[in-house]
Amino acid sequence: MKTKFITAAILFSGLFFNAQQISVGEYARAAKFNKIIDEINNGKTVLKYSDIQGNPFYKNGFSNARVGDTGTTLPVRYNIFKDSFEVLNENDIYAIPKDNSFAKFVFVSSNEKFILEKDNEGFAGYFLVLTEGKNKLLKKFAVKFNPEVPAPNTMIPGTPAKFETLKPVYFIKTEDDIIKLTKKSDDLINALPSDKKDAVKDFIKSNKIKMTEELDLIKLVNFLNK
C-alpha cells in the first residue's frame, strides 16, 4: 500500500494550541505529518480510491471537527478502511497520529463524537459515541477491501475491486470495562456486575429490547445510566 502513516508522536501542548493561528499546511509540516495518497495495492497494480467501487470513508469530503478538549478545529475526514483521521490542506492530505494526543474528534456540524478506545483484545481504534454518561454506547464501523478478480474466461465476468461496508459492532464502555455486544442479551447480562444483572434482564424483557437494533441499545444504555 502506498499510503504513508505518521510515525512521529505529537503532543497537544505548544504548537497544537497555536494551530488556529497558522495554516493547516504549516501546522502539518511543523508537526511532521506525512502526506498520504488515496491508493491501494491490488496485486501487481495500484488502484486509486476513485477507481474502486464503494466508499472507504464515514462521510464524503472533509468537515470541520474540534480536536481533543481544545477549541481548535481542523478539516478532517474519518477513513474507516484505515481506521484513521485525515486532515486536508489545499490539495494535500495528511494522516493524523492514532494516539492519546488525538483521542477525540467532534464534528462541528453534526456534533458526532469519535473517541479512541482499546477493547479487551487490545485493539485500539476510533468509535462513534452514541450515548454519554458513566456507561457509553460505542459504535465501531468497518470497511473491507475486496480485490479485483479477473474474468477466468470470456463466459464468466470478473469482479471489480470494491470497498465493502460491514455491519457495525456495538460496545458498552463502563467505568471499568468495555463490553462487546452480540445478538444474545445473555452475553451482556453475564458481563455485568452481579447487582445489575436482574434489573437489566427485566428491562430487556419488559421493553422487548433487540440487541441488533441501535435505538433499542440506546434505550438500554440510558437505563444503565439511571
Tab-separated table of N, CA, C and O in Angstrom, residues 138-179:
chain	number	residue	atom	x	y	z
A	138	LEU	N	-20.923	2.626	22.278
A	138	LEU	CA	-19.973	2.925	21.214
A	138	LEU	C	-20.284	2.103	19.973
A	138	LEU	O	-20.690	0.947	20.062
A	139	LYS	N	-20.079	2.718	18.829
A	139	LYS	CA	-20.349	2.070	17.546
A	139	LYS	C	-19.061	2.010	16.742
A	139	LYS	O	-18.408	3.027	16.517
A	140	LYS	N	-18.697	0.792	16.318
A	140	LYS	CA	-17.465	0.607	15.546
A	140	LYS	C	-17.802	0.290	14.110
A	140	LYS	O	-18.488	-0.680	13.819
A	141	PHE	N	-17.327	1.145	13.210
A	141	PHE	CA	-17.532	0.933	11.781
A	141	PHE	C	-16.378	0.126	11.205
A	141	PHE	O	-15.267	0.128	11.729
A	142	ALA	N	-16.641	-0.544	10.093
A	142	ALA	CA	-15.585	-1.312	9.427
A	142	ALA	C	-15.863	-1.374	7.932
A	142	ALA	O	-17.023	-1.471	7.497
A	143	VAL	N	-14.793	-1.288	7.163
A	143	VAL	CA	-14.861	-1.410	5.704
A	143	VAL	C	-13.800	-2.415	5.270
A	143	VAL	O	-12.647	-2.343	5.718
A	144	LYS	N	-14.189	-3.318	4.411
A	144	LYS	CA	-13.284	-4.351	3.902
A	144	LYS	C	-12.968	-4.082	2.441
A	144	LYS	O	-13.842	-3.690	1.667
A	145	PHE	N	-11.716	-4.291	2.058
A	145	PHE	CA	-11.330	-4.167	0.647
A	145	PHE	C	-11.341	-5.530	-0.008
A	145	PHE	O	-10.665	-6.458	0.435
A	146	ASN	N	-12.132	-5.656	-1.060
A	146	ASN	CA	-12.179	-6.886	-1.849
A	146	ASN	C	-11.435	-6.631	-3.157
A	146	ASN	O	-11.860	-5.807	-3.977
A	147	PRO	N	-10.309	-7.295	-3.368
A	147	PRO	CA	-9.515	-7.036	-4.578
A	147	PRO	C	-10.227	-7.481	-5.847
A	147	PRO	O	-11.164	-8.279	-5.820
A	148	GLU	N	-9.760	-6.947	-6.936
A	148	GLU	CA	-10.306	-7.301	-8.245
A	148	GLU	C	-10.032	-8.768	-8.558
A	148	GLU	O	-8.957	-9.295	-8.271
A	149	VAL	N	-11.024	-9.429	-9.131
A	149	VAL	CA	-10.876	-10.815	-9.576
A	149	VAL	C	-11.050	-10.838	-11.096
A	149	VAL	O	-12.145	-10.565	-11.605
A	150	PRO	N	-9.983	-11.107	-11.844
A	150	PRO	CA	-10.082	-11.112	-13.308
A	150	PRO	C	-11.053	-12.180	-13.805
A	150	PRO	O	-11.271	-13.209	-13.146
A	151	ALA	N	-11.609	-11.942	-14.960
A	151	ALA	CA	-12.511	-12.922	-15.562
A	151	ALA	C	-11.729	-14.181	-15.927
A	151	ALA	O	-10.688	-14.101	-16.584
A	152	PRO	N	-12.196	-15.370	-15.504
A	152	PRO	CA	-11.470	-16.611	-15.821
A	152	PRO	C	-11.541	-16.963	-17.309
A	152	PRO	O	-10.651	-17.612	-17.840
A	153	ASN	N	-12.621	-16.538	-17.943
A	153	ASN	CA	-12.778	-16.774	-19.378
A	153	ASN	C	-13.802	-15.779	-19.920
A	153	ASN	O	-14.348	-14.949	-19.176
A	154	THR	N	-14.077	-15.864	-21.202
A	154	THR	CA	-14.994	-14.917	-21.842
A	154	THR	C	-16.446	-15.156	-21.446
A	154	THR	O	-17.289	-14.282	-21.650
A	155	MET	N	-16.743	-16.285	-20.856
A	155	MET	CA	-18.115	-16.615	-20.489
A	155	MET	C	-18.459	-16.143	-19.074
A	155	MET	O	-19.623	-15.941	-18.743
A	156	ILE	N	-17.450	-15.987	-18.224
A	156	ILE	CA	-17.685	-15.614	-16.832
A	156	ILE	C	-17.045	-14.255	-16.565
A	156	ILE	O	-15.834	-14.096	-16.754
A	157	PRO	N	-17.829	-13.271	-16.162
A	157	PRO	CA	-17.262	-11.937	-15.920
A	157	PRO	C	-16.407	-11.900	-14.657
A	157	PRO	O	-16.597	-12.699	-13.735
A	158	GLY	N	-15.488	-10.988	-14.624
A	158	GLY	CA	-14.676	-10.794	-13.431
A	158	GLY	C	-15.399	-9.922	-12.419
A	158	GLY	O	-16.523	-9.460	-12.648
A	159	THR	N	-14.755	-9.698	-11.291
A	159	THR	CA	-15.325	-8.866	-10.228
A	159	THR	C	-14.425	-7.663	-10.002
A	159	THR	O	-13.221	-7.831	-9.752
A	160	PRO	N	-14.964	-6.455	-10.075
A	160	PRO	CA	-14.124	-5.270	-9.864
A	160	PRO	C	-13.725	-5.119	-8.401
A	160	PRO	O	-14.370	-5.657	-7.497
A	161	ALA	N	-12.661	-4.377	-8.158
A	161	ALA	CA	-12.237	-4.081	-6.795
A	161	ALA	C	-13.323	-3.265	-6.103
A	161	ALA	O	-13.958	-2.406	-6.713
A	162	LYS	N	-13.526	-3.547	-4.817
A	162	LYS	CA	-14.649	-2.902	-4.119
A	162	LYS	C	-14.358	-2.726	-2.636
A	162	LYS	O	-13.765	-3.588	-1.993
A	163	PHE	N	-14.802	-1.577	-2.099
A	163	PHE	CA	-14.838	-1.377	-0.655
A	163	PHE	C	-16.212	-1.836	-0.163
A	163	PHE	O	-17.239	-1.341	-0.616
A	164	GLU	N	-16.217	-2.783	0.746
A	164	GLU	CA	-17.472	-3.339	1.260
A	164	GLU	C	-17.705	-2.850	2.691
A	164	GLU	O	-16.877	-3.061	3.580
A	165	THR	N	-18.840	-2.196	2.897
A	165	THR	CA	-19.193	-1.737	4.231
A	165	THR	C	-19.739	-2.901	5.051
A	165	THR	O	-20.711	-3.545	4.656
A	166	LEU	N	-19.108	-3.191	6.174
A	166	LEU	CA	-19.523	-4.290	7.035
A	166	LEU	C	-20.515	-3.799	8.084
A	166	LEU	O	-20.657	-2.594	8.315
A	167	LYS	N	-21.194	-4.734	8.708
A	167	LYS	CA	-22.130	-4.368	9.768
A	167	LYS	C	-21.367	-3.786	10.946
A	167	LYS	O	-20.319	-4.318	11.332
A	168	PRO	N	-21.868	-2.700	11.521
A	168	PRO	CA	-21.166	-2.129	12.685
A	168	PRO	C	-21.250	-3.050	13.892
A	168	PRO	O	-22.152	-3.878	13.994
A	169	VAL	N	-20.310	-2.892	14.788
A	169	VAL	CA	-20.283	-3.644	16.034
A	169	VAL	C	-20.449	-2.644	17.173
A	169	VAL	O	-19.868	-1.554	17.149
A	170	TYR	N	-21.248	-3.015	18.172
A	170	TYR	CA	-21.539	-2.113	19.286
A	170	TYR	C	-20.838	-2.584	20.556
A	170	TYR	O	-20.690	-3.791	20.795
A	171	PHE	N	-20.439	-1.608	21.359
A	171	PHE	CA	-19.772	-1.883	22.625
A	171	PHE	C	-20.393	-0.995	23.700
A	171	PHE	O	-20.882	0.103	23.409
A	172	ILE	N	-20.349	-1.462	24.926
A	172	ILE	CA	-20.692	-0.620	26.066
A	172	ILE	C	-19.402	-0.386	26.849
A	172	ILE	O	-18.762	-1.331	27.311
A	173	LYS	N	-19.038	0.879	26.966
A	173	LYS	CA	-17.867	1.267	27.739
A	173	LYS	C	-18.327	1.638	29.136
A	173	LYS	O	-19.015	2.627	29.344
A	174	THR	N	-17.996	0.810	30.119
A	174	THR	CA	-18.346	1.084	31.505
A	174	THR	C	-17.180	1.816	32.173
A	174	THR	O	-16.167	2.123	31.528
A	175	GLU	N	-17.314	2.068	33.451
A	175	GLU	CA	-16.230	2.725	34.176
A	175	GLU	C	-15.011	1.824	34.313
A	175	GLU	O	-13.891	2.309	34.479
A	176	ASP	N	-15.229	0.505	34.209
A	176	ASP	CA	-14.133	-0.437	34.440
A	176	ASP	C	-13.829	-1.358	33.269
A	176	ASP	O	-12.816	-2.065	33.297
A	177	ASP	N	-14.691	-1.373	32.259
A	177	ASP	CA	-14.568	-2.408	31.240
A	177	ASP	C	-15.137	-1.904	29.921
A	177	ASP	O	-15.767	-0.849	29.858
A	178	ILE	N	-14.914	-2.661	28.865
A	178	ILE	CA	-15.575	-2.421	27.589
A	178	ILE	C	-16.161	-3.753	27.135
A	178	ILE	O	-15.453	-4.763	27.047
A	179	ILE	N	-17.466	-3.757	26.904
A	179	ILE	CA	-18.201	-4.995	26.629
A	179	ILE	C	-18.647	-5.018	25.167
A	179	ILE	O	-19.362	-4.115	24.712
